[in-house]
Amino acid sequence: MNKRISRWTGVALASVMALWTSAAMADDIRFMCAADGNECAVLQSLFDRYEKANPGTHVVTDVVGYKAILENLPVQLAGGTGPDMALVTDFGGLSKYFLDLTPYVDADYWNTNFGNTLRWSRTGPADKGIYGMNIQLTITGAYINKTLFEQAGITVPGEKATWDEWADAARKVAKATGVPFPMAMDRSGHRIAGPAISNGAKIFDDAGNPILVDAPFADFMGKFVEWNKDGTMAKDVWAGIGGTSYQDAAQEFINAQLVFYYSGSWQVQRLDKAIGDSFDWEVVGSPCGPGGCSGMPGGSGLVGFKQTKNPEAVAKLINYIAQKDNYAEFISKTRNVPAHEGVAKEDLTYSDTSPNVAKALKGWNAQIAKLSPIAYAYQGYKNNRTMFNITVQRVTQAIVGEMSINEAMEKAKQDVAAAIQSAGK
Amino acid sequence: MTALVNAIMNIIEIPMRFAQKRLGLRRIAWVFLLPNLVLFGIFAFLPVVLNVIYSLTGTDQVMLSDRTFVGVDNFTTLATCANHLDPNTCTQDLFWRAIYNSLWFVTLQVGFMVGLSLVTAIILNGKIRARGFFRSVFFFPVLLSPVVVALIWKWILQREGLLNAGMDAFGLTPFNWLLDRNWAFIWSIFLSIWAHMGFYTLILLAGLQAIPRDVYDAALMDAAAPFRMFRRITLPLLMPTMIVVLLLALIKGVQTFDEVYAFTGGGPGSATTFIIQYIYETGFAGTPRLFGLAAAASILLAVVLIGLTLIQLSVTRNKVDG
């Protein structure tokens, strides 16, 4: 007995010593991650491989809820207690904390392959730093329940169909099939920005200052409010909650209660898994208007923070993920749209995907070319989240009748001016 | 064991004797209070001071060193309105909506809740069958977490919830209760009353049981009617307890946040947004994070709560003295 105890004590002591020694030697990297799908797990598997090749580096992944990335991470970073790196979506808001990877990476490789999205992480036009990469490119746009269209005997509107034409078709399908909701859009300022830009909204003035509200923007918002009031849009999604909280309508679409669902490319896995072969669905992208047929780009990015004690280790790890083969493997396993231009040019094969998913991803890839430069600029603007939230707040107030759409737009203008003054242009 | 305690006490006694000798009998009390004062200072007093400082500063920076002094600008921003009765004309219209919502909520919720609690307490104080069971039933919701309360009622009231299913079964047209501003507000009041009524009923029940039985016996001998006994005996003797209940309910009502936030998220629109939610969203959930504005609003709220607490203390003291 005593022998056993002493043997176990010895093993435990040796383990503690080994752990202590390795901990003291390792470049510990704390990584905060939140994702819709398996992104955190796939990243961890790539990190594990990197650790084997670089025994000095040890990555600790903290998987958290998306709300923690939005609300807790900024406070942690401001207080100097943030992680070494994280998967973030609010590039503009957090850009002041990002670690510049330029001294540690091949800048030409990065500029060639991530040129379109690198600027999202920069603090302004004069900033040429490399602060991380988009591990995925997401695009907002619509899905339709194709089975409902077939059941209703209504032709699916064509590629150039406008929002009005889609609304008309969706209403007819809903009426013919008894489905409660013709259309729905996620409750998000990011989601509604694409349709506004397609309607001709400029978001910025000629000098590049944010204005948010102009005539085409107000026009689309007015239309959207009316659609919520007359039942074309599922009112539950925007009016069913207060503040600026996010709300999606995926469950209504999955339950076949919705004809046309405006969301984004990140829903593909979820829809495929939940719908299975219950009905046919497909990606139709963004309806058109005078400003084009644009959705909004987006996605999450892997970034390091300058408060890290191991800047070189963090930069090398991010650079490892950014290498073409590793990036392609990540995209293939997570079934995302690549932001790496070299990977995007190749005919990427997605592992273990159903024909539905493969078709949907192909559909989303085709939408990239339709994205407006204004949409890219808006996504890259550092205070865009403020403007998204203002849009949600004011448009919802107009939907529920707290103020008219004109009052809501006037308030939105004032809010933008005040917020930009508080946060700095 | 006793020897061990004595030994410890002897060890402690040495520095205490020394301190008492040096500081004197009166000042030694502060030594005993010191641990508690330090904790109070760090966790209660310091945050209040920081809150006041934040309310006088601007920008969205967290660290005080990065913030700029703006004087009373945050208070002015909150107060600026063309017409205070129309929130749409205010610079911070959501603040004023939250104020009006809170005022309506507190008035209706407290009024109905105290009234219902009184009726329930009187019934439960009578000789009814299964009295213990009913007392437990009314108290049970108090034990539930606010989020659980909110989710229960959300499941009942949502579009495809229990209530609409019931209405549908009886041939009535289902209604989207939480999408209508007025109904969402009314259900928020109902939910809050349901969740807290048991607590106030219990206090009033204790107050009723403290009224001496012989007063009622004397009234019965004088052939007093039940309502007259209620008006002349029960109500006056219960009044001190009633006032305490009223003030506690008022303070709790002004602080309402968690259950309504989980229930409606403050919506539809801002129909059920109360002052605490405004402070939370302005300071922490919104972008940019306007800590100064949130701190200023919380100071205004604190003034109201301090006023209500002083009234409560005064009433409680009068009750004890009387």
XYZ file of C-alpha atoms in Angstrom:
747
model
C 0.000 0.000 0.000
C 2.682 2.401 1.098
C 4.743 1.426 -1.900
C 1.777 2.216 -4.171
C 1.245 5.567 -2.499
C 4.876 6.499 -2.801
C 4.922 5.396 -6.473
C 1.865 7.556 -7.252
C 3.311 10.427 -5.272
C 6.470 10.150 -7.337
C 4.525 10.116 -10.614
C 2.436 13.097 -9.502
C 5.493 15.067 -8.439
C 7.262 14.268 -11.710
C 4.170 15.358 -13.675
C 3.925 18.604 -11.749
C 7.615 19.257 -12.306
C 7.302 18.462 -16.005
C 4.263 20.685 -16.352
C 5.932 23.479 -14.413
C 9.096 23.229 -16.520
C 7.221 23.143 -19.815
C 4.912 25.952 -18.686
C 7.886 28.064 -17.776
C 9.509 27.426 -21.141
C 6.479 27.548 -23.435
C 5.172 30.501 -25.413
C 1.689 30.292 -23.949
C -0.930 31.727 -26.256
C -4.450 32.310 -24.988
C -7.003 32.185 -27.812
C -10.638 33.289 -27.441
C -12.955 31.680 -29.940
C -16.683 31.757 -30.778
C -18.204 30.306 -33.916
C -21.468 29.137 -35.491
C -20.041 25.843 -36.694
C -16.917 23.762 -36.102
C -14.425 26.598 -36.724
C -12.966 26.560 -33.187
C -12.435 22.787 -33.253
C -10.811 22.843 -36.698
C -8.536 25.710 -35.673
C -7.575 23.774 -32.550
C -6.612 20.756 -34.678
C -4.367 23.007 -36.804
C -2.880 24.536 -33.642
C -2.153 21.021 -32.324
C -0.221 20.266 -35.479
C 1.685 23.543 -35.152
C 2.509 22.767 -31.519
C 4.009 19.415 -32.532
C 6.256 21.140 -35.056
C 7.044 23.968 -32.603
C 7.338 22.430 -29.126
C 7.908 25.812 -27.502
C 4.394 27.025 -28.305
C 1.303 26.096 -26.350
C -2.148 27.345 -27.358
C -5.009 27.425 -24.855
C -8.352 27.844 -26.602
C -11.240 29.367 -24.671
C -14.459 28.630 -26.546
C -17.000 31.290 -25.541
C -20.400 32.514 -26.678
C -20.522 35.088 -29.473
C -21.950 37.615 -27.001
C -18.711 37.367 -24.989
C -16.712 38.313 -28.094
C -18.997 41.282 -28.703
C -19.407 42.549 -25.151
C -16.700 41.144 -22.856
C -13.659 41.108 -25.127
C -13.622 44.912 -25.736
C -13.783 45.565 -21.990
C -11.014 43.018 -21.315
C -8.816 44.582 -23.990
C -9.446 48.082 -22.667
C -8.477 46.887 -19.206
C -5.338 45.135 -20.506
C -6.540 41.672 -19.501
C -7.517 40.325 -22.911
C -6.323 37.112 -24.582
C -3.319 36.933 -26.950
C -5.506 36.332 -29.968
C -9.147 35.880 -30.841
C -11.636 35.220 -33.577
C -13.442 38.546 -33.990
C -16.083 40.084 -36.234
C -15.936 43.720 -35.069
C -12.729 44.563 -36.924
C -13.276 48.325 -36.885
C -14.191 48.623 -33.220
C -11.250 46.551 -32.017
C -8.646 47.655 -34.572
C -6.811 49.840 -32.057
C -5.864 46.719 -30.075
C -4.602 44.609 -32.995
C -1.015 43.395 -33.181
C 0.781 44.375 -36.386
C 2.119 41.133 -37.864
C 4.207 42.877 -40.559
C 7.624 42.364 -38.895
C 7.032 38.620 -38.615
C 5.330 37.660 -41.907
C 5.867 37.850 -45.659
C 3.920 41.043 -46.380
C 3.767 40.381 -50.138
C 2.135 37.000 -49.592
C -0.437 38.541 -47.270
C -1.206 41.520 -49.510
C -1.576 39.268 -52.548
C -3.888 36.778 -50.884
C -5.878 38.862 -48.393
C -5.790 42.240 -50.160
C -9.569 42.816 -50.134
C -10.098 42.157 -46.459
C -6.847 43.328 -44.812
C -8.094 46.918 -44.816
C -11.028 45.951 -42.569
C -8.587 45.586 -39.671
C -6.734 48.825 -40.324
C -7.357 51.992 -38.370
C -7.555 54.221 -41.456
C -6.431 54.776 -45.047
C -2.898 55.713 -43.933
C -2.500 52.469 -42.017
C -0.717 49.772 -44.065
C -0.279 47.237 -41.259
C -1.177 43.557 -41.389
C -3.330 42.736 -38.414
C -4.735 39.300 -39.107
C -6.821 37.534 -41.658
C -10.372 36.668 -42.418
C -10.616 32.956 -41.827
C -13.808 32.966 -43.802
C -15.707 35.338 -46.032
C -19.393 35.562 -45.339
C -21.937 37.167 -47.621
C -25.447 38.197 -46.769
C -28.230 37.105 -49.059
C -31.355 35.040 -49.317
C -32.448 31.429 -49.209
C -35.744 30.245 -50.609
C -37.885 27.216 -49.869
C -37.987 25.869 -53.429
C -40.501 23.165 -52.606
C -43.049 25.819 -51.615
C -42.561 27.581 -54.955
C -43.159 24.270 -56.756
C -46.215 23.487 -54.647
C -47.642 26.938 -55.369
C -46.841 26.628 -59.078
C -45.097 29.991 -59.054
C -41.916 30.603 -61.020
C -38.857 31.532 -58.968
C -37.900 35.157 -59.847
C -34.790 35.487 -61.981
C -31.292 36.605 -61.114
C -32.054 40.293 -61.729
C -35.368 40.352 -59.829
C -35.949 43.342 -57.579
C -36.997 43.341 -53.930
C -40.540 44.252 -54.989
C -40.689 41.318 -57.393
C -39.426 38.928 -54.732
C -41.911 40.312 -52.194
C -44.734 39.837 -54.659
C -43.688 36.262 -55.489
C -43.164 35.340 -51.826
C -46.608 36.687 -50.884
C -48.224 34.622 -53.644
C -46.388 31.468 -52.578
C -47.302 31.994 -48.923
C -50.944 32.554 -49.831
C -51.103 29.486 -52.079
C -49.415 27.171 -49.593
C -50.814 28.549 -46.324
C -47.371 29.378 -44.984
C -47.531 32.162 -42.340
C -44.500 34.191 -43.437
C -43.670 35.234 -47.017
C -40.342 36.834 -46.075
C -38.048 37.358 -43.090
C -34.747 39.078 -42.496
C -32.391 38.591 -39.552
C -32.676 41.437 -37.035
C -29.332 43.006 -37.781
C -28.098 46.312 -39.132
C -25.515 44.380 -41.131
C -28.179 42.307 -42.854
C -30.372 45.245 -43.855
C -27.398 47.274 -45.116
C -27.041 45.168 -48.289
C -30.617 45.778 -49.499
C -30.230 49.501 -48.709
C -27.009 49.663 -50.755
C -28.742 47.774 -53.591
C -31.434 50.447 -53.405
C -28.753 53.094 -54.009
C -27.769 54.082 -50.454
C -24.267 55.572 -50.284
C -23.691 55.268 -46.474
C -20.786 57.777 -46.737
C -20.664 61.275 -48.224
C -18.249 62.248 -51.004
C -15.566 63.069 -48.429
C -15.894 59.604 -46.905
C -17.712 60.752 -43.778
C -20.428 58.414 -42.508
C -23.943 59.694 -43.131
C -25.930 56.420 -43.035
C -29.250 58.001 -44.005
C -29.855 59.324 -47.496
C -32.944 59.153 -49.709
C -32.388 55.586 -51.046
C -31.595 54.327 -47.521
C -34.754 55.920 -46.087
C -36.746 54.625 -49.040
C -35.774 50.995 -48.428
C -36.306 51.319 -44.678
C -39.780 52.736 -45.352
C -40.543 49.772 -47.597
C -39.211 47.344 -44.996
C -41.371 48.919 -42.268
C -44.462 48.649 -44.475
C -43.686 45.002 -45.255
C -43.503 44.313 -41.532
C -46.822 46.029 -40.978
C -48.672 44.319 -43.842
C -47.361 40.838 -43.006
C -44.985 40.427 -45.966
C -42.092 40.260 -43.494
C -42.290 38.141 -40.333
C -42.878 40.880 -37.759
C -41.796 38.610 -34.894
C -38.157 38.846 -35.931
C -37.671 42.622 -35.693
C -40.529 43.699 -33.449
C -40.451 40.706 -31.109
C -37.481 41.973 -29.131
C -36.163 45.277 -27.857
C -32.878 47.149 -27.877
C -30.379 46.195 -30.527
C -30.378 42.455 -29.834
C -29.704 40.099 -32.705
C -32.469 37.740 -33.772
C -32.495 35.348 -36.701
C -35.374 33.605 -38.463
C -33.587 30.358 -39.284
C -35.980 28.278 -37.194
C -38.991 29.539 -39.148
C -37.223 28.642 -42.391
C -36.222 25.214 -41.061
C -39.835 24.604 -39.992
C -40.989 25.414 -43.549
C -43.008 28.370 -42.314
C -41.092 30.848 -44.415
C -40.756 31.280 -48.183
C -37.839 33.727 -48.480
C -35.204 34.099 -45.765
C -32.617 36.889 -45.955
C -29.622 35.886 -43.863
C -26.150 34.827 -44.956
C -23.695 32.194 -46.087
C -22.837 31.080 -42.529
C -26.259 29.420 -42.204
C -25.487 26.746 -44.812
C -24.288 24.061 -42.393
C -27.109 24.684 -39.951
C -29.810 24.600 -42.628
C -28.387 21.479 -44.220
C -28.228 19.663 -40.904
C -31.662 20.747 -39.699
C -33.619 20.496 -42.957
C -32.058 17.343 -44.354
C -34.332 16.124 -47.143
C -37.530 17.615 -45.684
C -37.716 20.131 -48.518
C -35.567 21.652 -51.256
C -33.920 24.971 -50.542
C -31.454 27.072 -52.448
C -29.365 30.220 -52.326
C -30.712 33.103 -54.419
C -28.379 35.833 -53.161
C -29.457 39.448 -52.943
C -32.373 40.925 -54.870
C -31.534 43.865 -57.118
C -32.206 47.577 -57.114
C -30.813 50.758 -58.691
C -27.568 50.282 -56.719
C -26.950 46.698 -57.816
C -27.627 43.284 -56.302
C -25.329 43.576 -53.332
C -25.280 41.855 -50.012
C -22.760 42.689 -47.303
C -19.434 40.947 -46.915
C -18.284 39.953 -43.474
C -16.916 37.083 -41.535
C -14.657 36.461 -38.642
C -10.977 37.138 -38.541
C -8.080 35.634 -36.635
C -6.199 38.511 -35.010
C -3.504 38.987 -32.406
C -3.529 41.713 -29.767
C -0.619 44.039 -29.141
C -0.892 43.556 -25.376
C 0.366 39.947 -25.802
C 3.638 39.044 -24.137
C 4.516 36.755 -27.068
C 4.012 38.859 -30.212
C 6.344 36.784 -32.333
C 4.756 33.473 -31.331
C 1.266 34.856 -31.988
C 2.267 36.248 -35.380
C 3.950 32.993 -36.439
C 0.895 30.974 -35.420
C -1.479 33.208 -37.413
C 0.934 33.104 -40.334
C 0.878 29.289 -40.162
C -2.918 29.234 -40.513
C -2.669 31.746 -43.367
C -0.512 29.404 -45.476
C -2.419 28.192 -48.507
C -2.609 24.478 -47.661
C -3.609 25.054 -44.044
C -6.124 27.721 -45.000
C -7.640 25.467 -47.690
C -7.896 22.621 -45.182
C -9.659 24.910 -42.706
C -12.131 26.154 -45.335
C -12.779 22.663 -46.611
C -13.484 21.252 -43.150
C -15.590 24.197 -41.982
C -17.433 24.569 -45.315
C -16.915 28.290 -45.597
C -16.309 30.736 -48.420
C -12.557 31.504 -48.552
C -11.211 35.035 -48.118
C -7.772 33.820 -49.304
C -7.725 34.766 -52.979
C -5.300 32.001 -53.930
C -7.568 29.395 -52.347
C -10.691 30.980 -53.830
C -9.281 30.754 -57.373
C -8.838 27.009 -57.107
C -11.716 24.584 -57.385
C -11.960 23.899 -53.691
C -13.374 20.548 -52.622
C -15.407 20.592 -49.438
C -15.006 17.482 -47.331
C -18.094 15.422 -46.440
C -20.624 17.810 -47.928
C -24.088 16.954 -49.150
C -25.056 17.958 -52.714
C -27.268 20.677 -51.141
C -24.324 22.218 -49.295
C -22.026 22.004 -52.291
C -24.651 23.763 -54.429
C -25.277 26.398 -51.746
C -21.563 27.145 -51.328
C -21.200 27.445 -55.084
C -24.166 29.830 -55.009
C -22.511 31.981 -52.351
C -19.191 31.985 -54.213
C -21.062 33.413 -57.209
C -22.340 36.291 -55.082
C -18.848 37.622 -54.312
C -18.597 39.398 -57.654
C -21.879 41.229 -56.996
C -20.718 42.877 -53.766
C -20.750 46.659 -54.049
C -17.580 48.657 -53.202
C -19.806 50.583 -50.765
C -20.560 47.314 -48.983
C -16.822 46.590 -48.641
C -16.227 50.138 -47.385
C -19.075 49.921 -44.878
C -17.839 46.576 -43.591
C -14.355 48.028 -43.183
C -15.496 51.205 -41.424
C -14.419 51.147 -37.774
C -17.680 52.464 -36.348
C -19.940 50.309 -38.520
C -21.345 48.382 -35.568
C -22.578 51.639 -34.073
C -24.377 52.392 -37.334
C -25.783 48.866 -37.551
C -27.204 49.177 -34.032
C -28.713 52.585 -34.727
C -30.429 51.163 -37.811
C -31.913 48.258 -35.843
C -33.092 50.463 -32.978
C -34.751 53.140 -35.095
C -36.274 50.909 -37.763
C -37.804 48.705 -35.037
C -39.327 51.775 -33.390
C -40.924 52.673 -36.716
C -42.221 49.107 -37.175
C -43.942 49.038 -33.775
C -45.353 52.547 -34.231
C -43.317 54.452 -31.654
C -42.398 56.949 -34.348
C -42.937 57.467 -38.059
C -40.323 56.294 -40.535
C -39.388 59.939 -41.206
C -38.883 60.581 -37.492
C -36.918 57.333 -37.212
C -34.598 58.329 -40.046
C -34.130 61.813 -38.573
C -33.275 60.261 -35.207
C -30.878 57.838 -36.912
C -29.028 60.780 -38.505
C -28.713 62.509 -35.121
C -27.611 59.263 -33.462
C -24.879 58.705 -36.035
C -23.576 62.249 -35.620
C -23.549 61.960 -31.821
C -22.028 58.485 -31.777
C -19.273 59.384 -34.198
C -18.469 62.412 -32.059
C -18.251 60.194 -28.955
C -16.261 57.394 -30.557
C -14.149 59.536 -32.848
C -14.388 59.463 -36.631
C -10.565 21.921 22.964
C -11.149 24.575 25.605
C -7.416 24.740 26.200
C -6.838 25.353 22.489
C -9.404 28.164 22.394
C -7.862 29.708 25.467
C -4.419 29.506 23.919
C -5.642 31.251 20.737
C -7.435 33.891 22.770
C -4.285 34.513 24.789
C -2.294 35.034 21.606
C -4.874 37.432 20.182
C -5.101 39.275 23.474
C -1.496 40.435 23.348
C -1.772 42.757 20.319
C -5.274 43.783 21.375
C -4.069 44.890 24.803
C -1.229 46.728 23.180
C -3.567 48.446 20.701
C -6.020 49.375 23.429
C -3.215 50.818 25.520
C -1.978 52.901 22.592
C -5.349 53.970 21.137
C -7.598 54.119 24.152
C -10.929 52.383 24.736
C -12.949 54.526 22.298
C -10.589 54.267 19.369
C -10.104 50.513 19.688
C -13.616 50.076 18.270
C -12.282 51.305 14.924
C -9.727 48.498 14.906
C -12.578 45.976 15.114
C -14.505 47.807 12.417
C -11.497 48.131 10.138
C -11.841 44.830 8.165
C -15.471 45.540 7.426
C -14.755 49.180 6.569
C -12.028 48.128 4.113
C -14.385 45.694 2.360
C -17.180 48.289 2.348
C -14.802 50.899 1.007
C -13.543 48.704 -1.841
C -16.814 47.103 -2.884
C -19.399 49.811 -2.087
C -17.907 53.249 -1.546
C -15.214 53.142 -4.256
C -17.655 52.096 -7.022
C -19.952 54.985 -6.038
C -17.062 57.451 -6.238
C -15.950 55.971 -9.568
C -19.518 56.200 -10.866
C -19.640 59.901 -10.023
C -16.268 60.468 -11.730
C -17.369 58.535 -14.841
C -20.554 60.608 -15.022
C -18.411 63.735 -15.366
C -16.260 62.321 -18.161
C -16.785 61.524 -21.844
C -15.615 59.296 -24.784
C -16.010 55.521 -25.025
C -12.729 54.678 -23.292
C -12.852 52.463 -20.197
C -9.710 53.632 -18.419
C -10.203 56.877 -16.508
C -6.822 58.150 -17.664
C -8.061 58.008 -21.293
C -11.327 59.812 -20.605
C -11.920 63.531 -20.939
C -13.584 65.718 -18.315
C -16.926 67.029 -19.650
C -18.468 68.498 -16.473
C -22.228 68.066 -16.345
C -22.587 67.494 -20.106
C -23.886 63.959 -19.624
C -26.623 65.193 -17.288
C -27.497 67.985 -19.735
C -27.676 65.488 -22.613
C -30.080 63.347 -20.616
C -32.254 66.314 -19.683
C -32.392 68.070 -23.076
C -35.899 67.929 -24.535
C -38.014 70.337 -26.577
C -41.035 68.921 -24.821
C -40.471 66.597 -21.884
C -43.869 64.979 -22.381
C -42.927 63.857 -25.885
C -39.835 61.593 -25.766
C -39.352 61.928 -29.538
C -38.265 65.546 -28.978
C -35.553 64.588 -26.470
C -31.891 64.155 -27.328
C -31.922 60.869 -25.403
C -35.441 59.822 -26.302
C -34.816 56.268 -25.101
C -33.923 57.576 -21.629
C -37.226 59.410 -21.382
C -39.154 56.461 -22.764
C -37.490 54.323 -20.094
C -38.407 56.907 -17.421
C -42.062 57.019 -18.487
C -42.224 53.233 -18.831
C -40.715 52.858 -15.344
C -43.164 55.368 -13.851
C -46.190 53.629 -15.392
C -44.830 50.238 -14.476
C -44.128 51.156 -10.859
C -47.520 52.841 -10.417
C -49.531 49.979 -11.874
C -47.428 47.075 -10.681
C -47.071 48.327 -7.103
C -50.714 49.384 -6.862
C -52.103 46.085 -8.108
C -49.537 43.949 -6.342
C -49.999 45.493 -2.901
C -53.797 45.382 -3.321
C -53.768 41.750 -4.422
C -51.258 40.812 -1.739
C -53.522 42.343 0.901
C -56.596 40.479 -0.360
C -54.645 37.233 -0.556
C -53.159 37.716 2.915
C -56.621 38.353 4.415
C -58.001 35.235 2.718
C -55.035 33.125 3.808
C -55.387 34.498 7.348
C -58.955 33.222 7.546
C -60.071 29.741 8.383
C -59.992 28.165 4.950
C -59.420 24.557 3.947
C -55.840 23.584 2.993
C -54.532 26.944 4.207
C -50.926 25.736 4.396
C -51.087 24.424 0.851
C -52.403 27.722 -0.528
C -49.790 29.708 1.386
C -47.101 27.583 -0.301
C -48.731 27.973 -3.705
C -48.677 31.762 -3.511
C -45.114 31.812 -2.240
C -43.723 29.322 -4.766
C -43.049 31.783 -7.673
C -40.846 33.846 -5.328
C -38.412 30.926 -5.241
C -37.992 30.867 -9.024
C -35.137 32.558 -10.818
C -36.213 35.669 -12.783
C -35.021 34.071 -16.030
C -37.100 30.971 -15.358
C -40.148 33.148 -14.650
C -39.576 35.010 -17.917
C -39.140 31.833 -19.970
C -42.244 30.197 -18.509
C -44.403 33.151 -19.478
C -42.696 33.554 -22.823
C -43.593 29.957 -23.681
C -47.154 30.616 -22.630
C -47.572 33.889 -24.513
C -45.532 33.499 -27.694
C -47.157 33.113 -31.114
C -47.338 29.348 -30.856
C -47.546 29.310 -27.069
C -49.895 27.657 -24.630
C -52.366 30.536 -24.431
C -52.809 30.775 -28.185
C -53.143 27.001 -28.443
C -55.890 27.183 -25.825
C -57.620 30.045 -27.608
C -57.403 28.150 -30.873
C -58.938 25.080 -29.254
C -61.898 27.199 -28.116
C -62.354 28.670 -31.589
C -60.873 32.054 -30.672
C -58.426 33.841 -32.953
C -54.862 33.527 -31.607
C -53.102 36.805 -30.901
C -49.418 37.688 -30.918
C -49.376 39.079 -27.371
C -45.729 40.067 -27.242
C -45.756 41.974 -30.542
C -48.343 44.470 -29.331
C -46.826 47.328 -27.313
C -49.703 47.634 -24.860
C -50.177 43.932 -24.319
C -46.446 43.352 -23.884
C -46.442 46.052 -21.193
C -49.511 44.622 -19.450
C -48.067 41.100 -19.481
C -44.786 42.437 -18.066
C -46.716 43.884 -15.129
C -48.650 40.651 -14.717
C -45.486 38.557 -14.787
C -43.816 40.785 -12.218
C -46.829 40.638 -9.899
C -47.029 36.845 -10.273
C -43.353 36.486 -9.423
C -43.252 38.768 -6.365
C -46.717 38.802 -4.862
C -46.007 35.844 -2.585
C -43.255 37.702 -0.767
C -45.436 40.704 0.066
C -48.381 38.457 0.939
C -46.162 36.733 3.472
C -45.154 40.033 5.114
C -48.771 41.206 5.252
C -49.857 37.842 6.625
C -47.339 38.254 9.443
C -48.720 41.766 10.046
C -52.279 40.430 10.177
C -51.333 37.699 12.615
C -49.732 40.294 14.900
C -53.068 42.075 15.376
C -54.444 40.974 18.783
C -57.497 38.704 18.518
C -59.263 40.388 21.444
C -59.721 43.624 19.473
C -61.850 41.707 16.982
C -63.693 39.931 19.821
C -64.576 43.297 21.360
C -65.823 44.549 17.996
C -67.918 41.423 17.518
C -69.505 41.990 20.937
C -70.436 45.468 19.710
C -72.010 43.815 16.622
C -69.577 45.454 14.198
C -70.001 44.451 10.543
C -67.038 42.641 8.858
C -66.259 45.544 6.501
C -66.370 48.011 9.376
C -63.947 45.807 11.331
C -61.638 45.738 8.305
C -61.800 49.524 7.904
C -61.575 50.442 11.588
C -59.327 47.684 12.978
C -57.433 45.711 10.345
C -56.389 48.560 8.049
C -55.166 51.009 10.753
C -53.273 48.337 12.658
C -51.802 46.909 9.466
C -50.840 50.332 8.102
C -47.199 50.365 9.313
C -46.622 46.958 7.650
C -48.475 48.169 4.558
C -46.197 51.200 4.254
C -43.091 49.043 4.556
C -44.497 46.686 1.901
C -45.381 49.622 -0.329
C -41.906 51.124 -0.110
C -40.142 47.802 -0.609
C -42.318 47.142 -3.661
C -41.625 50.672 -4.965
C -37.862 50.234 -4.679
C -38.017 46.788 -6.270
C -40.293 48.163 -9.000
C -37.893 50.964 -9.920
C -35.075 48.397 -10.091
C -36.995 46.039 -12.415
C -34.734 44.622 -15.104
C -33.840 40.940 -15.249
C -37.192 39.224 -15.627
C -38.637 41.750 -18.079
C -35.379 41.842 -20.068
C -35.443 38.055 -20.397
C -39.171 38.183 -21.168
C -39.361 40.847 -23.896
C -35.814 42.202 -24.263
C -37.356 45.633 -23.674
C -39.530 45.368 -26.756
C -41.468 45.553 -28.890
C -39.504 48.658 -29.807
C -38.903 50.212 -26.419
C -42.346 49.470 -24.966
C -40.958 47.534 -21.986
C -37.554 49.178 -21.695
C -37.082 50.365 -18.130
C -34.451 52.619 -16.653
C -32.024 49.850 -15.599
C -32.081 48.381 -19.097
C -31.360 51.818 -20.550
C -28.335 52.127 -18.253
C -27.114 48.622 -19.106
C -27.487 49.054 -22.854
C -25.982 52.545 -22.914
C -22.957 51.501 -20.891
C -22.311 47.923 -21.875
C -24.368 46.482 -24.729
C -24.410 49.397 -27.154
C -21.680 50.818 -29.350
C -20.010 53.138 -28.650
C -20.092 52.302 -24.951
C -21.234 55.552 -23.352
C -20.102 54.878 -19.786
C -20.450 58.542 -18.837
C -24.065 58.771 -19.942
C -24.884 55.457 -18.255
C -23.175 56.630 -15.047
C -25.132 59.904 -15.112
C -28.424 58.029 -15.555
C -27.531 55.668 -12.725
C -26.811 58.625 -10.418
C -30.250 60.053 -11.157
C -31.743 56.643 -10.408
C -29.714 56.423 -7.197
C -31.141 59.765 -6.047
C -34.673 58.402 -6.488
C -33.804 55.177 -4.685
C -32.093 57.023 -1.823
C -35.221 59.162 -1.432
C -37.426 56.074 -1.264
C -35.042 54.355 1.171
C -35.009 57.398 3.488
C -38.800 57.387 3.548
C -38.758 53.670 4.333
C -36.225 54.122 7.131
C -38.219 56.985 8.585
C -41.441 54.958 8.504
C -39.768 51.888 9.990
C -38.220 54.001 12.771
C -41.585 55.617 13.562
C -43.120 52.159 13.705
C -40.461 50.954 16.140
C -40.696 54.130 18.276
C -44.506 54.173 18.164
